[in-house]
Short mmCIF file of C-alpha atoms and ligand atoms in Angstrom, two decimals:
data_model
loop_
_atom_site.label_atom_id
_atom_site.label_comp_id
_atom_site.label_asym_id
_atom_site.label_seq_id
_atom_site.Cartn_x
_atom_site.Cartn_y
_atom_site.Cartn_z
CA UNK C 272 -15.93 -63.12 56.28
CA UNK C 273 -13.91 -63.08 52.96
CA UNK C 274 -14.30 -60.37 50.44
CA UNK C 275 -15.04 -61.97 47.02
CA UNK C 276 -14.68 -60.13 43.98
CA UNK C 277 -16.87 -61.41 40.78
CA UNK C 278 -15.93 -60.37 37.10
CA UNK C 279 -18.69 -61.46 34.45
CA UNK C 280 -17.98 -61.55 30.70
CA UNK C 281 -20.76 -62.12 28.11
CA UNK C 282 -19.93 -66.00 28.47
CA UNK C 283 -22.28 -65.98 31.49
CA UNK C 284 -25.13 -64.72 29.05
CA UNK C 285 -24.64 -66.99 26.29
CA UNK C 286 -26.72 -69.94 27.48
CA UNK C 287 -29.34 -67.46 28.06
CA UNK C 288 -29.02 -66.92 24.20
CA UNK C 289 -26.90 -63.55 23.75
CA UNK C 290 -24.02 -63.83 21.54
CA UNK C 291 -20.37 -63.83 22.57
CA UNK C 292 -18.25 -61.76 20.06
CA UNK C 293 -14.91 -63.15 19.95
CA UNK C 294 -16.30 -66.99 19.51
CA UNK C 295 -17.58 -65.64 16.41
CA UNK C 296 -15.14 -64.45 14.84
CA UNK C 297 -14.90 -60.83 16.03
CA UNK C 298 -18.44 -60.06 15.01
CA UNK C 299 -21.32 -59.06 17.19
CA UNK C 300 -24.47 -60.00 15.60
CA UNK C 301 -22.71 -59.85 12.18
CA UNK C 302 -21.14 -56.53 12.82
CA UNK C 303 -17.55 -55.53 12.93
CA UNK C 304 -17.05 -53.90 16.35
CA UNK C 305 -15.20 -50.86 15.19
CA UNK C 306 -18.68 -50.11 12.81
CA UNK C 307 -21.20 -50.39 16.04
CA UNK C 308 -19.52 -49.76 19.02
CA UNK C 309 -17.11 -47.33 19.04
CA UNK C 310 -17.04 -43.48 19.05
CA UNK C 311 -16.18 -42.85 15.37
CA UNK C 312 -18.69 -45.22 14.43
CA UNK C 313 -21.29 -42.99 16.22
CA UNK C 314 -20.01 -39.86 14.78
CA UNK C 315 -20.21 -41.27 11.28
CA UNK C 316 -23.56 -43.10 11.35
CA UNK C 317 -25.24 -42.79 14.40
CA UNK C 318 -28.35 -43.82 12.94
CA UNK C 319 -26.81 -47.29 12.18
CA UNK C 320 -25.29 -47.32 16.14
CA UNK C 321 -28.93 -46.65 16.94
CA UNK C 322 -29.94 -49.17 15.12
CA UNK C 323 -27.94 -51.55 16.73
CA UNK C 324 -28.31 -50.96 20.09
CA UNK C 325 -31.80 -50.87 19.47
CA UNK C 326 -31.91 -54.55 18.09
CA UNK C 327 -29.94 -55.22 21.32
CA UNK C 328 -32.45 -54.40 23.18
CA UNK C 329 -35.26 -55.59 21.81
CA UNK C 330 -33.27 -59.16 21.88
CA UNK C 331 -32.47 -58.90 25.49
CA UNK C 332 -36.25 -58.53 25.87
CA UNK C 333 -36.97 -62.66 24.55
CA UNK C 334 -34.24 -63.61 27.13
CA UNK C 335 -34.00 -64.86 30.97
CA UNK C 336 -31.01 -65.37 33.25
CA UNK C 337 -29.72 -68.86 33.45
CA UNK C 338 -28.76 -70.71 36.05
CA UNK C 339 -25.52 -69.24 36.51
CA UNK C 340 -26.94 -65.65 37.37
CA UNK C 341 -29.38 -67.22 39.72
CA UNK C 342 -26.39 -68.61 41.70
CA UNK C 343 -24.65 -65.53 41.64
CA UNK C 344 -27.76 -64.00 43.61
CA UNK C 345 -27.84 -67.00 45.77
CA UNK C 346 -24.06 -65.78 46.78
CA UNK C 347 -24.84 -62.31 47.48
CA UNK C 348 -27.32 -63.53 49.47
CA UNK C 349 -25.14 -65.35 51.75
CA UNK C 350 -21.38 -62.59 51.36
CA UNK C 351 -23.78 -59.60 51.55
CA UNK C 352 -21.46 -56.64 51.40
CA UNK C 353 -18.30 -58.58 51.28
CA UNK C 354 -19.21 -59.95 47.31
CA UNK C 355 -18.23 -57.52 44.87
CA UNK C 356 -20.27 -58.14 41.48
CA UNK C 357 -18.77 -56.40 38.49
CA UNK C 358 -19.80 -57.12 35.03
CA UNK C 359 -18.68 -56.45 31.47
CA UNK C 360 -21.96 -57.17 30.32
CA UNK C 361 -25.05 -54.46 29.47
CA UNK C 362 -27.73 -56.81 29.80
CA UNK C 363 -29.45 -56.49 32.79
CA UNK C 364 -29.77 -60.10 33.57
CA UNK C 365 -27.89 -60.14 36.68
CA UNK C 366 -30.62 -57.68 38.02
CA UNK C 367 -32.82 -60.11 36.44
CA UNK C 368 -31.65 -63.01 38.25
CA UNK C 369 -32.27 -61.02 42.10
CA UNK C 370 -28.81 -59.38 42.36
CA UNK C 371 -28.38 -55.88 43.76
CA UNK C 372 -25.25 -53.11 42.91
CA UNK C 373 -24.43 -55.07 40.06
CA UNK C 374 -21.53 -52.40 38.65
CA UNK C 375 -21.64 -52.51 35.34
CA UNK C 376 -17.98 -50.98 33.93
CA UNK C 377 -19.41 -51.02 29.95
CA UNK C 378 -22.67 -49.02 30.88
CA UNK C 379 -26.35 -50.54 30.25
CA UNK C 380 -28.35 -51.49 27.48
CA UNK C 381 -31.44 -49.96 29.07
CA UNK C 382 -29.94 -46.63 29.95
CA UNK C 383 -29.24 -43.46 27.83
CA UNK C 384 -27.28 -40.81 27.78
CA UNK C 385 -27.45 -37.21 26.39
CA UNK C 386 -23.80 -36.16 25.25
CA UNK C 387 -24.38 -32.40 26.27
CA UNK C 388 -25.86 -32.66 29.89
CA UNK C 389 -24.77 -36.06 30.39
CA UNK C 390 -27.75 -36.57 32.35
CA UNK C 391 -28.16 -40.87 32.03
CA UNK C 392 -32.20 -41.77 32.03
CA UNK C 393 -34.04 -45.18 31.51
CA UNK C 394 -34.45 -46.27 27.81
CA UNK C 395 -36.40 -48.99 27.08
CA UNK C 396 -37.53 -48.65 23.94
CA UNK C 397 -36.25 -47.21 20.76
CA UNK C 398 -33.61 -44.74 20.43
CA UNK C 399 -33.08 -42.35 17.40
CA UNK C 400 -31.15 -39.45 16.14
CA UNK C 401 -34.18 -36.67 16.42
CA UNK C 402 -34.54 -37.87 20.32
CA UNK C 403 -34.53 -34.97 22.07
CA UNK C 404 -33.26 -34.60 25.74
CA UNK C 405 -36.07 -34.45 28.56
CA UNK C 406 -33.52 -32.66 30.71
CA UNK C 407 -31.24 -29.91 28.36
CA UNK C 408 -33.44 -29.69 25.70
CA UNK C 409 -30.48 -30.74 23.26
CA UNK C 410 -31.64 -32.74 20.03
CA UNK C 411 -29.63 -35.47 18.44
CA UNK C 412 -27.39 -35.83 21.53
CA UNK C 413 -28.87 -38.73 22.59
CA UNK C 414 -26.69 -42.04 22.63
CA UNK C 415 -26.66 -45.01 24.34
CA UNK C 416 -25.17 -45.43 27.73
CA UNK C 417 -22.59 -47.66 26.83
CA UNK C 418 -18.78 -47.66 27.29
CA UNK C 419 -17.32 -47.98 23.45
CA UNK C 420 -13.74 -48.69 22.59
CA UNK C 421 -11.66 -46.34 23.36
CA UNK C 422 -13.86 -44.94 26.09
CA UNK C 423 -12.75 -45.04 29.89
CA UNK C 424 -14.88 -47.47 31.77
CA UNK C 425 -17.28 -46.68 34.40
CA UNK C 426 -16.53 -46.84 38.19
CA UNK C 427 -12.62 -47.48 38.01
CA UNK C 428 -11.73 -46.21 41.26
CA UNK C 429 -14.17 -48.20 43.29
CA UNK C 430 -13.07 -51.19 41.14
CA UNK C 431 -9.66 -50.72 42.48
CA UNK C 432 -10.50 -50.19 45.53
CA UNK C 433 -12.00 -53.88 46.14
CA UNK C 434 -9.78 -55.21 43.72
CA UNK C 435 -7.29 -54.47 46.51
CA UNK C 436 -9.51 -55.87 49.07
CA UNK C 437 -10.26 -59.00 47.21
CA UNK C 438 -9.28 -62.75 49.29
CA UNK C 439 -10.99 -64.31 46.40
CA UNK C 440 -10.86 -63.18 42.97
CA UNK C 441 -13.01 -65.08 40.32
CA UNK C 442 -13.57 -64.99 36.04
CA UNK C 443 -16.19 -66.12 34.63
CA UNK C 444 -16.98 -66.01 31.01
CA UNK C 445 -14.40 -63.63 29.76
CA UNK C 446 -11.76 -63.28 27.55
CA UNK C 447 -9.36 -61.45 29.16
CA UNK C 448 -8.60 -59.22 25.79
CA UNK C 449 -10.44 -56.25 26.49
CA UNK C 450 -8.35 -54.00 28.87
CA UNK C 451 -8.95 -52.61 31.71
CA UNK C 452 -10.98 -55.88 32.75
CA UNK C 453 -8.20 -58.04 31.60
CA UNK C 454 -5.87 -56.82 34.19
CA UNK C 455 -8.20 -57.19 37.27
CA UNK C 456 -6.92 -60.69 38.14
CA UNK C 457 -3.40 -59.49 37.84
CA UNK C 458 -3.95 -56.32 40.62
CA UNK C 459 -6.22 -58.65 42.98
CA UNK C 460 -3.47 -61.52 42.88
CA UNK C 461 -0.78 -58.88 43.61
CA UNK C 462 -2.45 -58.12 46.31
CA UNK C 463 -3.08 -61.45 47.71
CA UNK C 464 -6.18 -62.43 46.23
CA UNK C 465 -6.69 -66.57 45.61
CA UNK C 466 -8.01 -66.22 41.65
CA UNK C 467 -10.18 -69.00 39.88
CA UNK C 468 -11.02 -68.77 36.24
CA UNK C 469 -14.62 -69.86 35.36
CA UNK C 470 -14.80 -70.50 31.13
CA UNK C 471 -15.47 -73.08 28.68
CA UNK C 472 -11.82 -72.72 27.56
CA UNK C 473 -8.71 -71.75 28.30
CA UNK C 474 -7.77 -67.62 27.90
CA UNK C 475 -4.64 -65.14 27.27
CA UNK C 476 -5.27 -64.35 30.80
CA UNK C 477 -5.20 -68.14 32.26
CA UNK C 478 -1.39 -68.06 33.50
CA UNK C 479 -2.37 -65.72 36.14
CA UNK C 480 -5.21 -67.73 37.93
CA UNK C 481 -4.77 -70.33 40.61
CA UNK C 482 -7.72 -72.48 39.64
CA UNK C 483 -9.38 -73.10 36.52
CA UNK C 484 -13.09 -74.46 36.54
CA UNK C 485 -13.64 -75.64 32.63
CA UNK C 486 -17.45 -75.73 31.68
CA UNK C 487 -20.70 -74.25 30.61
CA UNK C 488 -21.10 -71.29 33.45
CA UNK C 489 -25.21 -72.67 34.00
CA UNK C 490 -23.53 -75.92 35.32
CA UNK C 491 -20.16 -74.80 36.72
CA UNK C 492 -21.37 -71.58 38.47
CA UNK C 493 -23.81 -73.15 40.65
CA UNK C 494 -20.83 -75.74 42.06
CA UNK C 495 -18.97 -73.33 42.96
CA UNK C 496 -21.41 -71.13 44.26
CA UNK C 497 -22.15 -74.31 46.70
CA UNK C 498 -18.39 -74.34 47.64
CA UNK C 499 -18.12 -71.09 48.62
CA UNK C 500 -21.42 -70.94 50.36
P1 LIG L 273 -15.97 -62.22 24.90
O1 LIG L 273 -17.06 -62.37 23.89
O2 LIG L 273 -14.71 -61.60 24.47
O3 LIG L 273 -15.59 -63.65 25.50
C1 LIG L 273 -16.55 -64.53 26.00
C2 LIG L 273 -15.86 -65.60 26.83
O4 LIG L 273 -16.86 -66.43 27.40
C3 LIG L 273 -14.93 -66.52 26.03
O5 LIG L 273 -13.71 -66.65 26.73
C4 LIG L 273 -15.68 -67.86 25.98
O6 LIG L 273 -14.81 -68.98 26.02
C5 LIG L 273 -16.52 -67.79 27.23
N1 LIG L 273 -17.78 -68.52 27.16
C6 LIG L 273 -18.64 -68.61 26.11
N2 LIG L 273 -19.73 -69.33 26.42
C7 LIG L 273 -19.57 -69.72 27.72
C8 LIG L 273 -20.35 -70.49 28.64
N3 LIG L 273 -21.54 -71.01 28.28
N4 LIG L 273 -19.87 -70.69 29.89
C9 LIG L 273 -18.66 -70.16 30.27
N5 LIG L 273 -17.88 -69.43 29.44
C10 LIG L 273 -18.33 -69.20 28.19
O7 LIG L 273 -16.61 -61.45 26.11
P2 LIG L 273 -15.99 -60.40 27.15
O8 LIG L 273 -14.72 -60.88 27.67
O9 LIG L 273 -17.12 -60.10 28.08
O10 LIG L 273 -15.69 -59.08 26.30
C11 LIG L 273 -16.64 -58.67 25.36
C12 LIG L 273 -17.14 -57.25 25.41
O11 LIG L 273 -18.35 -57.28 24.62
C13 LIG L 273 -17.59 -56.74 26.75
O12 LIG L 273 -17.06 -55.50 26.90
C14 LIG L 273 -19.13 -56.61 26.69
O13 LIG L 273 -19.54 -55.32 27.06
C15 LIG L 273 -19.50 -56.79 25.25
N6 LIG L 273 -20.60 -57.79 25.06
C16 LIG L 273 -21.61 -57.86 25.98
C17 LIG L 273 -22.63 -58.81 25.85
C18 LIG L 273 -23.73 -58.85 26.90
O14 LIG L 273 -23.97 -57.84 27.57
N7 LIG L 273 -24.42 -59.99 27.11
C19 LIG L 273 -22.61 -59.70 24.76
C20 LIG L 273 -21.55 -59.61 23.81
C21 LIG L 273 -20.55 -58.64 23.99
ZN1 LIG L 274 -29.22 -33.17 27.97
#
């Protein structure tokens, strides 16, 4: 069986109703990036990081998966161990949709993180500065488990690892801006990988891919979910 790697970008979410960043203009939700989601930003004003992420969550709360996520889970079904699933995306909608081992490289909405123990713990609810950790005992160490600029991503080595693997490498809903995920399809090509780009549009990153499937991801993901199947 071939070994298919997945990377998801918040394009696959945005029929589902959460907001890309870079189709609007660099703002997420009306905020500049470098004021919510970055380390400085937290040091500064963690309240207002809080605050964000908290609205985050409570959003992701009125959503569902769309089509496209169901399909994904349809494939996983059917590759098993040989489909690699790894997402840019916090939302848990993937989980939502039936798939299991999603990797998620930017860290999780619904998980937290004290900065002293770095013990990581459900959060569902609201998170604020006097939270105090269940497992150290710390108070206002508390942030959300989330990869912000600047920050190394989460589970690079075993990333590589099927990266290298990879006889099928395939984008979907991603810009290819944000590094290290904008490189993947460069290191699984190089290594032999047959790449397909998934997106409404053309990318920076659209030279490197062998196919290019131009769509909404609800309608296009399914097809080729079907094709591979
Ligand atoms: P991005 O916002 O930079 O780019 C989104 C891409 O999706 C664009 O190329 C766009 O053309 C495409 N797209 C938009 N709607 C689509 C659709 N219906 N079907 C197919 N393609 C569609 O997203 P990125 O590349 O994932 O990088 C953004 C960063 O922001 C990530 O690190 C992520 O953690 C974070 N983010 C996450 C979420 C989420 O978890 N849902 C939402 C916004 C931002
Ligand atoms: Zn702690």
């Amino acid at each position: 069986m071939k070994n298919i790697f997945i990377l998801t970008g918040a394009g696959i979410s945005a029929e589902s109703g959460l907001k890309t960043f870079r189709d609007a203009g660099g703002l997420w939700e009306g905020h500049k990036v470098e004021d919510v989601a970055t380390p400085g930003a937290f040091a500064v004003d963690p309240e207002l990081v809080h605050h964000f992420y908290n609205m985050r969550r409570e959003q992701l709360a009125t959503v569902e998966p769309n089509a496209a996520h169901a399909a994904l889970a349809r494939l996983q079904e059917h590759f098993g161990e040989h489909l690699t699933l790894v997402t840019q995306n916090v939302d848990d909608l993937h989980e939502r949709a039936g798939c299991r081992d999603v990797i998620h490289m930017h860290g999780e909405l619904l998980k937290k993180r004290c900065a002293s123990c770095e013990v990581v713990s459900p959060c569902t609810g609201s998170l604020t500065y006097d939270c105090v950790c269940a497992n150290c005992g710390s108070e206002g160490r508390m942030r959300p488990h989330i990869v912000w600029f600047g920050e190394i991503p989460f589970f690079m080595d075993e990333i590589q690892e099927k990266l290298i693997e990879a006889d099928v490498f395939i984008a979907i809903g991603t810009s290819g801006v944000v590094y290290p995920a904008a490189g993947f399809a460069e290191v699984a090509k190089h290594h032999g990988a047959k790449t397909i780009e998934v997106n409404l549009d053309g990318t920076e990153q659209s030279p490197l891919f062998d196919e290019h499937i131009i769509g909404k991801a609800s309608e296009t993901v399914p097809m080729l979910v079907e094709r591979l199947r």
